[in-house]
Short mmCIF file of N, CA, C and O in Angstrom, two decimals:
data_model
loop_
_atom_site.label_atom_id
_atom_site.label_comp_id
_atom_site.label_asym_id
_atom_site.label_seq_id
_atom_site.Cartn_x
_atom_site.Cartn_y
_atom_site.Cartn_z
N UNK A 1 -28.86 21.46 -26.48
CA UNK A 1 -29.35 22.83 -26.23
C UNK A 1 -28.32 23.84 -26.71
O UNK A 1 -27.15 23.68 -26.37
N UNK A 2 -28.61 24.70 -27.36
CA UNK A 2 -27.66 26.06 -28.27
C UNK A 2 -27.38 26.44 -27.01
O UNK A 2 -26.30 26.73 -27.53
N UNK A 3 -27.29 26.65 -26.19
CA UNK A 3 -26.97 28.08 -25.13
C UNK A 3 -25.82 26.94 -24.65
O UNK A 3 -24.63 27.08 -24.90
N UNK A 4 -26.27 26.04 -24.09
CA UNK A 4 -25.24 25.38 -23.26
C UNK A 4 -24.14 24.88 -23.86
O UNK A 4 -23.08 24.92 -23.23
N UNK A 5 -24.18 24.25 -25.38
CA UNK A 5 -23.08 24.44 -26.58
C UNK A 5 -22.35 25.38 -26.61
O UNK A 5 -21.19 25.08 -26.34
N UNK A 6 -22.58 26.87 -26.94
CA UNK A 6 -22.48 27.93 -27.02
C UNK A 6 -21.70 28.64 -25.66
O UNK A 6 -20.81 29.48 -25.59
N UNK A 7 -22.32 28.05 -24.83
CA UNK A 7 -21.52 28.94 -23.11
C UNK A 7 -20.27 28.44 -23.19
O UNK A 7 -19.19 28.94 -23.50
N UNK A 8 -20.71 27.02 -22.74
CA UNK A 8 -19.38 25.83 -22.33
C UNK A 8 -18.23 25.77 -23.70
O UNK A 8 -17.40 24.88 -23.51
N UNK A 9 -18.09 26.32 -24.66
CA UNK A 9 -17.31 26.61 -25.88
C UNK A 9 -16.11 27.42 -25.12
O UNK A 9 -14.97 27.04 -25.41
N UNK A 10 -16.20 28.44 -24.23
CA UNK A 10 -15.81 29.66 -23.65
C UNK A 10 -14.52 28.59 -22.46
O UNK A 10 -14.82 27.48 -22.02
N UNK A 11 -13.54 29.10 -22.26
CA UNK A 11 -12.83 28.55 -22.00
C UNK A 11 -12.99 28.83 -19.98
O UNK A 11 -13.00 29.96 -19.51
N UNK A 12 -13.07 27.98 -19.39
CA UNK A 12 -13.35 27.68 -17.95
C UNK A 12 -14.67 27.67 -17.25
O UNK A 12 -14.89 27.42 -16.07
N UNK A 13 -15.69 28.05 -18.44
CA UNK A 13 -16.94 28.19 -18.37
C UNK A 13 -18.03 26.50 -17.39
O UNK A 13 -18.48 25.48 -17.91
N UNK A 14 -18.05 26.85 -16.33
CA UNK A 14 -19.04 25.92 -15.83
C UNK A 14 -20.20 25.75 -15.59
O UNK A 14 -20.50 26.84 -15.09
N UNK A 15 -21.48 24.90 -15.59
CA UNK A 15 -22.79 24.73 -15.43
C UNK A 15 -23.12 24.42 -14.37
O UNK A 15 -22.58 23.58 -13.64
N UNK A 16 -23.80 24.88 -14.21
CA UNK A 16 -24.61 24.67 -12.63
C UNK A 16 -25.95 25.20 -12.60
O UNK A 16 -26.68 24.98 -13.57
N UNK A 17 -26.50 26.04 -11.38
CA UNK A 17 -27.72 26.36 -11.19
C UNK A 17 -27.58 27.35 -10.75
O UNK A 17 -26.49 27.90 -10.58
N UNK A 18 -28.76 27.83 -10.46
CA UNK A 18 -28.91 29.72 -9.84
C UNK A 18 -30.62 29.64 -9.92
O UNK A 18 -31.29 29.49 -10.95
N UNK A 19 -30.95 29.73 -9.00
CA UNK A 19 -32.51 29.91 -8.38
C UNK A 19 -33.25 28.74 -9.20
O UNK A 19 -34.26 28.87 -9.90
N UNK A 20 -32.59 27.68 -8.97
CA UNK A 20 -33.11 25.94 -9.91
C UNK A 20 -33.24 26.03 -10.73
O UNK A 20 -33.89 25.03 -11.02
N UNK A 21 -33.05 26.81 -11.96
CA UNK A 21 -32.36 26.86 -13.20
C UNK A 21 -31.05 26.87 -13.79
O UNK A 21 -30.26 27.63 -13.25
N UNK A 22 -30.55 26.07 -14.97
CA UNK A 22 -29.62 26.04 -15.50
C UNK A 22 -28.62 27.02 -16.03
O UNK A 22 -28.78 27.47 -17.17
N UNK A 23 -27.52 27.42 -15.23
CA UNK A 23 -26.47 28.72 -15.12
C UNK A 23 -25.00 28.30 -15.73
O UNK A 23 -24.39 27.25 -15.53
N UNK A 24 -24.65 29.26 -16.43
CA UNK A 24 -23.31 29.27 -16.57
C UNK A 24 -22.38 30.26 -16.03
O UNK A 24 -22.84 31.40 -16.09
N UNK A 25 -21.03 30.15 -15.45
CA UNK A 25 -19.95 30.73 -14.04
C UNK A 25 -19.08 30.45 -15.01
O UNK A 25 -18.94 29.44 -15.69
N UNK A 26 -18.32 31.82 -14.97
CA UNK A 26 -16.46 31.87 -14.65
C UNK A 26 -16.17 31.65 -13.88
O UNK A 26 -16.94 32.38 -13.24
N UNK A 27 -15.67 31.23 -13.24
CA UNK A 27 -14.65 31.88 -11.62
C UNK A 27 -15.69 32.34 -10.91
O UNK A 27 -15.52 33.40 -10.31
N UNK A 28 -16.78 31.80 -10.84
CA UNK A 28 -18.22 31.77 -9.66
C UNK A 28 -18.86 33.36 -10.23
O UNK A 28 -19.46 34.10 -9.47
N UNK A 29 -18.66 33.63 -11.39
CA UNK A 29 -19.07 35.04 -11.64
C UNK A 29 -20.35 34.68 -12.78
O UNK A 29 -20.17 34.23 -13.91
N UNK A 30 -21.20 34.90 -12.37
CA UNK A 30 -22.30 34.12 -13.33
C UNK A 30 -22.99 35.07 -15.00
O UNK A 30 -23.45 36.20 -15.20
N UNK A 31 -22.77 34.03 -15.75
CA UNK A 31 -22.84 34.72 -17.02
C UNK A 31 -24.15 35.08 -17.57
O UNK A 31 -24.52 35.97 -18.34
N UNK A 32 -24.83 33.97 -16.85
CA UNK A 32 -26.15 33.63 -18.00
C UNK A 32 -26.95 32.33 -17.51
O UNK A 32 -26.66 31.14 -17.34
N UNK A 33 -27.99 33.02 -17.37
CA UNK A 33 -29.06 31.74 -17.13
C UNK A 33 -30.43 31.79 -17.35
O UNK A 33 -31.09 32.78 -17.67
N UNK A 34 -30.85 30.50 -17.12
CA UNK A 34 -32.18 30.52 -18.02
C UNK A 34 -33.11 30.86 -17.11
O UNK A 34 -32.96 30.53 -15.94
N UNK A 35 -34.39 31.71 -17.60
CA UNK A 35 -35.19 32.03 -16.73
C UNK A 35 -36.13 31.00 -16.12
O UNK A 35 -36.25 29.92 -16.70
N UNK A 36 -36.79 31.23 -15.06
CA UNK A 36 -37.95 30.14 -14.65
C UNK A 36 -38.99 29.35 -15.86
O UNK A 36 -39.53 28.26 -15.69
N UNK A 37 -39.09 30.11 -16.99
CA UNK A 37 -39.98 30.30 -17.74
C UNK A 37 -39.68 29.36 -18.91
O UNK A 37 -40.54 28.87 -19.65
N UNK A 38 -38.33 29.15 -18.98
CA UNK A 38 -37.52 27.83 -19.62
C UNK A 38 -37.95 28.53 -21.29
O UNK A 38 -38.51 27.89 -22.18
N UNK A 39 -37.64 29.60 -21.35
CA UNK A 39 -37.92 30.37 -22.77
C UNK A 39 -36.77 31.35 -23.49
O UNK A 39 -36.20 31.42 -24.58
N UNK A 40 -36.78 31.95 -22.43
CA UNK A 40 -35.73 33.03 -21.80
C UNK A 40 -34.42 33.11 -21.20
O UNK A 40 -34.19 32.33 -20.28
N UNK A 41 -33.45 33.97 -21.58
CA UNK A 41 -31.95 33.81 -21.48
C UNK A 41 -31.89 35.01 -20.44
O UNK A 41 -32.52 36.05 -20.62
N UNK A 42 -31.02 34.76 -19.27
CA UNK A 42 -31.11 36.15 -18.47
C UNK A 42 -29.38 36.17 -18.34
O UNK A 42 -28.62 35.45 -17.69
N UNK A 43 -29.15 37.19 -19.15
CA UNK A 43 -27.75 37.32 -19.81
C UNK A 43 -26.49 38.37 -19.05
O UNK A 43 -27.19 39.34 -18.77
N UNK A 44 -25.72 38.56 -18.78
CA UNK A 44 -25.08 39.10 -18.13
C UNK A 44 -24.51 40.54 -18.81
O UNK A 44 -23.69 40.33 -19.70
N UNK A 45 -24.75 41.70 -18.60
CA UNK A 45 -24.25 43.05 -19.95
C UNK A 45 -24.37 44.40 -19.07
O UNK A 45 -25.08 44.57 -18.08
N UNK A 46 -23.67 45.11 -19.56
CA UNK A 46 -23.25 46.25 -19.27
C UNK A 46 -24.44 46.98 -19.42
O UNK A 46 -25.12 46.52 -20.34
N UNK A 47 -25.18 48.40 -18.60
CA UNK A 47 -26.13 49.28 -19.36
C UNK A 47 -26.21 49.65 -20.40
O UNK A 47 -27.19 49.49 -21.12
N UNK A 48 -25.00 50.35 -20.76
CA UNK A 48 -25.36 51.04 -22.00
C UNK A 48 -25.51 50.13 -23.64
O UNK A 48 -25.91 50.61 -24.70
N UNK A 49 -25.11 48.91 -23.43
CA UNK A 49 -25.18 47.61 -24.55
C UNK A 49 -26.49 47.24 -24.36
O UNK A 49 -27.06 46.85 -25.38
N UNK A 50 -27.31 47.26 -23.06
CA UNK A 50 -28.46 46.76 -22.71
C UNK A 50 -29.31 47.71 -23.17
O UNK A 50 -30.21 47.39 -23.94
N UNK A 51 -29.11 49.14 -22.72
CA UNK A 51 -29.95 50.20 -23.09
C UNK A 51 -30.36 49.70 -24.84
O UNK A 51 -31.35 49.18 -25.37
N UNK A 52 -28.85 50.21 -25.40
CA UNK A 52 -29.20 50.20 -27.04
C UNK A 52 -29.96 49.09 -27.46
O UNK A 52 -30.99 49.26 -28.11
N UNK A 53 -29.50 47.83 -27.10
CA UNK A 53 -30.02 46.81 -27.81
C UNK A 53 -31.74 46.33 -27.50
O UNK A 53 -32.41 45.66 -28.29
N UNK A 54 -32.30 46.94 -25.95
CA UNK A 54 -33.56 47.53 -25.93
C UNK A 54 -34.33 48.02 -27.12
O UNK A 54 -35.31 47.53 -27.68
N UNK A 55 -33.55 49.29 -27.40
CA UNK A 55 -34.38 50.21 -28.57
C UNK A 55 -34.30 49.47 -29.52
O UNK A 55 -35.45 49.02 -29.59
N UNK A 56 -33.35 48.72 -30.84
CA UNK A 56 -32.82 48.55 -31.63
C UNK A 56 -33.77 47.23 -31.66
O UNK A 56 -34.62 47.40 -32.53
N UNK A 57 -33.89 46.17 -31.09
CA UNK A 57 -34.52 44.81 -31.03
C UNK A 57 -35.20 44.41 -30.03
O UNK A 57 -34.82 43.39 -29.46
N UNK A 58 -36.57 45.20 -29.47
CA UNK A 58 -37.26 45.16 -28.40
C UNK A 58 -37.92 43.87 -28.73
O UNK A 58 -38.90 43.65 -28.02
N UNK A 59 -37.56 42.62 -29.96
CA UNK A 59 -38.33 41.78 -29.72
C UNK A 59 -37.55 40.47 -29.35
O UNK A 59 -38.01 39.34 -29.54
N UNK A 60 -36.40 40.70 -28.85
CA UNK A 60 -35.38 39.85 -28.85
C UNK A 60 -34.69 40.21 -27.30
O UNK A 60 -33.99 39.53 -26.55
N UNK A 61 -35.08 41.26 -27.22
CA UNK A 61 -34.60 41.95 -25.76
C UNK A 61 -35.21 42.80 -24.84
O UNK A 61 -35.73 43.86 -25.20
N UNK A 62 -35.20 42.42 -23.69
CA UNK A 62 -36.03 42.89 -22.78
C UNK A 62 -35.54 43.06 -21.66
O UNK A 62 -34.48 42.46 -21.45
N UNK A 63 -36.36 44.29 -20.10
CA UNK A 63 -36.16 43.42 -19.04
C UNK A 63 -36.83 44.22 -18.53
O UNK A 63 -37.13 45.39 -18.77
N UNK A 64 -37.23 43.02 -17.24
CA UNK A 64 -38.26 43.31 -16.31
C UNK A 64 -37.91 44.50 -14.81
O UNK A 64 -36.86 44.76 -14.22
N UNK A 65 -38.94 44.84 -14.67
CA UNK A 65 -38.81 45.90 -13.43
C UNK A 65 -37.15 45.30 -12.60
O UNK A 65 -36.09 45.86 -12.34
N UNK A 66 -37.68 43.98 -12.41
CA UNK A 66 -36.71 43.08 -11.12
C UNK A 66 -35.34 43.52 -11.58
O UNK A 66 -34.66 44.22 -10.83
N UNK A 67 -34.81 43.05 -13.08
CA UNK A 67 -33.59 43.07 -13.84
C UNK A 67 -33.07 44.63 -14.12
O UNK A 67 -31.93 44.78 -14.57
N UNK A 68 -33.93 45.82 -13.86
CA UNK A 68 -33.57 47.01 -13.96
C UNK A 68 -32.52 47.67 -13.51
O UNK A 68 -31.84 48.51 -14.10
N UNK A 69 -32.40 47.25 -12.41
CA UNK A 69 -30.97 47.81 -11.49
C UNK A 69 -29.85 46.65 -11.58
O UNK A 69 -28.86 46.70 -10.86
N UNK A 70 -30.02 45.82 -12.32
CA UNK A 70 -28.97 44.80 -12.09
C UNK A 70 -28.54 44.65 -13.73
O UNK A 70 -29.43 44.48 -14.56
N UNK A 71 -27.46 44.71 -14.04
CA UNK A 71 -26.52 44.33 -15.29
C UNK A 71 -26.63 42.92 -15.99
O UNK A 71 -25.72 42.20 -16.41
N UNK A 72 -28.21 42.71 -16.00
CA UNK A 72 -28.52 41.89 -17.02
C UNK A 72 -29.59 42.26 -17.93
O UNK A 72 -30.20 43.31 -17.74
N UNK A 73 -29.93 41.32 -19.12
CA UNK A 73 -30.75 41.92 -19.52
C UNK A 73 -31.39 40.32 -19.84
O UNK A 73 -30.66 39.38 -19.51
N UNK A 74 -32.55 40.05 -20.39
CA UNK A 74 -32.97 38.98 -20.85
C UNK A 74 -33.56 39.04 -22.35
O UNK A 74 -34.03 40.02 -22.92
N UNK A 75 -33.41 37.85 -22.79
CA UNK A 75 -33.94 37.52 -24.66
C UNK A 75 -34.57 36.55 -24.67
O UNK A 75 -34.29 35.76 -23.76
N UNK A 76 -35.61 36.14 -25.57
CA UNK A 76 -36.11 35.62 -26.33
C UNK A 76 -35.64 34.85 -27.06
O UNK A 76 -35.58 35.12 -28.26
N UNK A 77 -34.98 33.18 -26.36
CA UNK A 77 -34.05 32.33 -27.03
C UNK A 77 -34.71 32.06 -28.40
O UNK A 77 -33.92 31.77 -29.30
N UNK A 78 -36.23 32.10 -28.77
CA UNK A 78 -36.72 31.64 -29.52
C UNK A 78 -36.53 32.99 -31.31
O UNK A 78 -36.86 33.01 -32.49
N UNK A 79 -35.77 33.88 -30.27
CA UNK A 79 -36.16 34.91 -31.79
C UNK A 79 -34.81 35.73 -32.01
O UNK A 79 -34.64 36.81 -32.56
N UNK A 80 -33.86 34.82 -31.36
CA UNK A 80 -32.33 35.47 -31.53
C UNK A 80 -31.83 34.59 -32.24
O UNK A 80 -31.87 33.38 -32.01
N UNK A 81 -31.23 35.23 -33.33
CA UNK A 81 -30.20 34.35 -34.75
C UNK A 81 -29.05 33.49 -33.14
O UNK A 81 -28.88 33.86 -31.98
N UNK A 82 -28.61 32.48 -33.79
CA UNK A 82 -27.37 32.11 -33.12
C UNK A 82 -26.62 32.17 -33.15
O UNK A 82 -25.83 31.32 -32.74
N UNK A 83 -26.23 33.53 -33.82
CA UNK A 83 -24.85 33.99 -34.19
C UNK A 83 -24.99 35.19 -33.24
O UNK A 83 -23.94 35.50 -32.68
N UNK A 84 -25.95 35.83 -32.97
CA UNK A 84 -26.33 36.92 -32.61
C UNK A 84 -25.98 36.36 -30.94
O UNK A 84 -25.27 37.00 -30.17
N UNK A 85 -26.52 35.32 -30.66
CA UNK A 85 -26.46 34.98 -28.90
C UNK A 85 -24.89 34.69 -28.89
O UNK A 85 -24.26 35.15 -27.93
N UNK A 86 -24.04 33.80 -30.08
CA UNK A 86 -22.54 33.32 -29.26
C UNK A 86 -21.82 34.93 -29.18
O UNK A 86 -20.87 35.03 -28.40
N UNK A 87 -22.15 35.97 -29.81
CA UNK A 87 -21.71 37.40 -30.25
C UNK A 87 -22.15 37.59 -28.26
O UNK A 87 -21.21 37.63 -27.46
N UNK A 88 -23.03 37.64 -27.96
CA UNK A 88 -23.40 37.98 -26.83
C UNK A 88 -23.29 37.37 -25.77
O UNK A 88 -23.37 38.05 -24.75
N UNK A 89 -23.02 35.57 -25.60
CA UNK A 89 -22.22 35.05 -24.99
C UNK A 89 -20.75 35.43 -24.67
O UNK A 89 -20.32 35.46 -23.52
N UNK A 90 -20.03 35.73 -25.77
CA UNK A 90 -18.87 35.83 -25.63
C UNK A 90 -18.77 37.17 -24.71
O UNK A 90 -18.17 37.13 -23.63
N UNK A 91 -19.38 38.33 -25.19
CA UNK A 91 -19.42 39.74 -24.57
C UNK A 91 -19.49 39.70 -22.69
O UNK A 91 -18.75 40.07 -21.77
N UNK A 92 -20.64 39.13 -22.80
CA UNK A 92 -20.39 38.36 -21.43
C UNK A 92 -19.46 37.57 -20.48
O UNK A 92 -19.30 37.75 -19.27
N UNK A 93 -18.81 36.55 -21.38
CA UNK A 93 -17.71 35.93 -21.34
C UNK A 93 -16.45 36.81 -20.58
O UNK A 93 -15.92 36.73 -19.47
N UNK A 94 -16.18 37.95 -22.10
CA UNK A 94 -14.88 38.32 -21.64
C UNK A 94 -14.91 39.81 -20.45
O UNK A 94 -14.03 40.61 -20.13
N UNK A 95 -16.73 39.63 -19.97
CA UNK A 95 -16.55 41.15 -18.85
C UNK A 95 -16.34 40.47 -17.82
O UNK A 95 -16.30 41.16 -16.81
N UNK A 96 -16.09 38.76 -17.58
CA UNK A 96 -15.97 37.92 -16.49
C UNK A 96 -14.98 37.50 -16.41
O UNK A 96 -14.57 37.13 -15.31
N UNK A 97 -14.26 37.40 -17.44
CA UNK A 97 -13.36 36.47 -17.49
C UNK A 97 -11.51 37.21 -16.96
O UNK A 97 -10.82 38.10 -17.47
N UNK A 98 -11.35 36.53 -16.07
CA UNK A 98 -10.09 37.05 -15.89
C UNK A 98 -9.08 37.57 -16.93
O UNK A 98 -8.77 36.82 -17.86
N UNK A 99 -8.47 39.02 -16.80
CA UNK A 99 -7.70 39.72 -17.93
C UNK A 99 -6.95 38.72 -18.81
O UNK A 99 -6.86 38.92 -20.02
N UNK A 100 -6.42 37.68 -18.23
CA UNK A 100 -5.19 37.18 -19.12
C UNK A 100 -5.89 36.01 -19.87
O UNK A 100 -5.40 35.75 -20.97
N UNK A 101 -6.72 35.42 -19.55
CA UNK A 101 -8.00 34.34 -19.91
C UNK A 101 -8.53 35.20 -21.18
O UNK A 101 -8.50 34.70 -22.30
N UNK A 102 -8.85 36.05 -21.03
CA UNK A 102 -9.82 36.96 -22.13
C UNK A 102 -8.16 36.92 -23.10
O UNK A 102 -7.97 35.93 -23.82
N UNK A 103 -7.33 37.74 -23.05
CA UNK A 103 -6.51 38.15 -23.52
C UNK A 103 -5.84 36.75 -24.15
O UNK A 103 -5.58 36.85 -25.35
N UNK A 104 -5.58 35.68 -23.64
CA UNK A 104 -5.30 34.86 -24.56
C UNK A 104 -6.16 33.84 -25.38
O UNK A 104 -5.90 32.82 -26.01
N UNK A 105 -7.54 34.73 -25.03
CA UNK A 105 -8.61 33.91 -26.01
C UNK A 105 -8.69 34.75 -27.10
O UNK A 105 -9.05 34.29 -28.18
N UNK A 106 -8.40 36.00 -26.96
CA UNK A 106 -8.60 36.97 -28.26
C UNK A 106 -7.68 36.08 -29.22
O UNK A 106 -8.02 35.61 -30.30
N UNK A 107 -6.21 35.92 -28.47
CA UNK A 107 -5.33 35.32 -29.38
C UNK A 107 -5.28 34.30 -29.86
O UNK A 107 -4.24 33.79 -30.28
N UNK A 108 -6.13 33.91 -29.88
CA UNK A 108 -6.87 32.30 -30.14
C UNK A 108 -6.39 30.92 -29.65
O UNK A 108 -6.45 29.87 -30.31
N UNK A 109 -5.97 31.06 -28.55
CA UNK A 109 -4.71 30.64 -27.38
C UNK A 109 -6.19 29.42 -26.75
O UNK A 109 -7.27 30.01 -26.78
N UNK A 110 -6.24 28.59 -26.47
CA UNK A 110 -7.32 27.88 -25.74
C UNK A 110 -7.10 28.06 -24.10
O UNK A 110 -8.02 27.70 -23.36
N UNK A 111 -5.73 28.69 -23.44
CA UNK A 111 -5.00 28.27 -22.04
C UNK A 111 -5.93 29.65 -21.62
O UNK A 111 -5.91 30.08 -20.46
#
């Protein structure tokens, strides 16, 4: 599966679950998981990245009433390049990831 390749790449990144679907956690801070719908990525992002990428690729990105107030957004695993999701994995990645973790992954440091 691309997503779970793609998460677990990320350095401390673990799998588990979140409402009996398949989740990926930093440090219990959850990145990304798949929706009930086993189609759908419910991704972890800031508003204003969520806002834009709304307008810009409403067919790749979405979210529902529920996800409105909460700092995720969800996609369309089936219509996102996979360069486009590890770009957005990672984004996710490093708003979780403890400062010095992020900081020595920029540096291409694996610790």
């Amino acid at each position: 599966h691309t997503v779970r390749k793609l998460a677990l790449a990320f350095p401390e990144v673990e799998e588990g679950t979140s409402y009996g679907t398949t989740a990926f956690r930093i440090r219990k801070k959850l990145l990304a998981r798949m929706h009930e719908d086993g189609v759908t990525l419910i991704l972890k992002m800031d508003y204003e990245t969520r806002d834009f990428l709304l307008q810009v690729n409403p067919g790749v990105y979405y979210v529902t009433d529920h996800y409105r107030s909460y700092p995720y957004v969800l996609l369309r695993l089936s219509e996102i390049d996979p360069k486009e999701l590890q770009k957005r994995l990672e984004h996710a990645w490093k708003s979780c990831a403890p400062k010095r973790l992020a900081e020595a992954y920029d540096q291409g440091s694996d610790t």
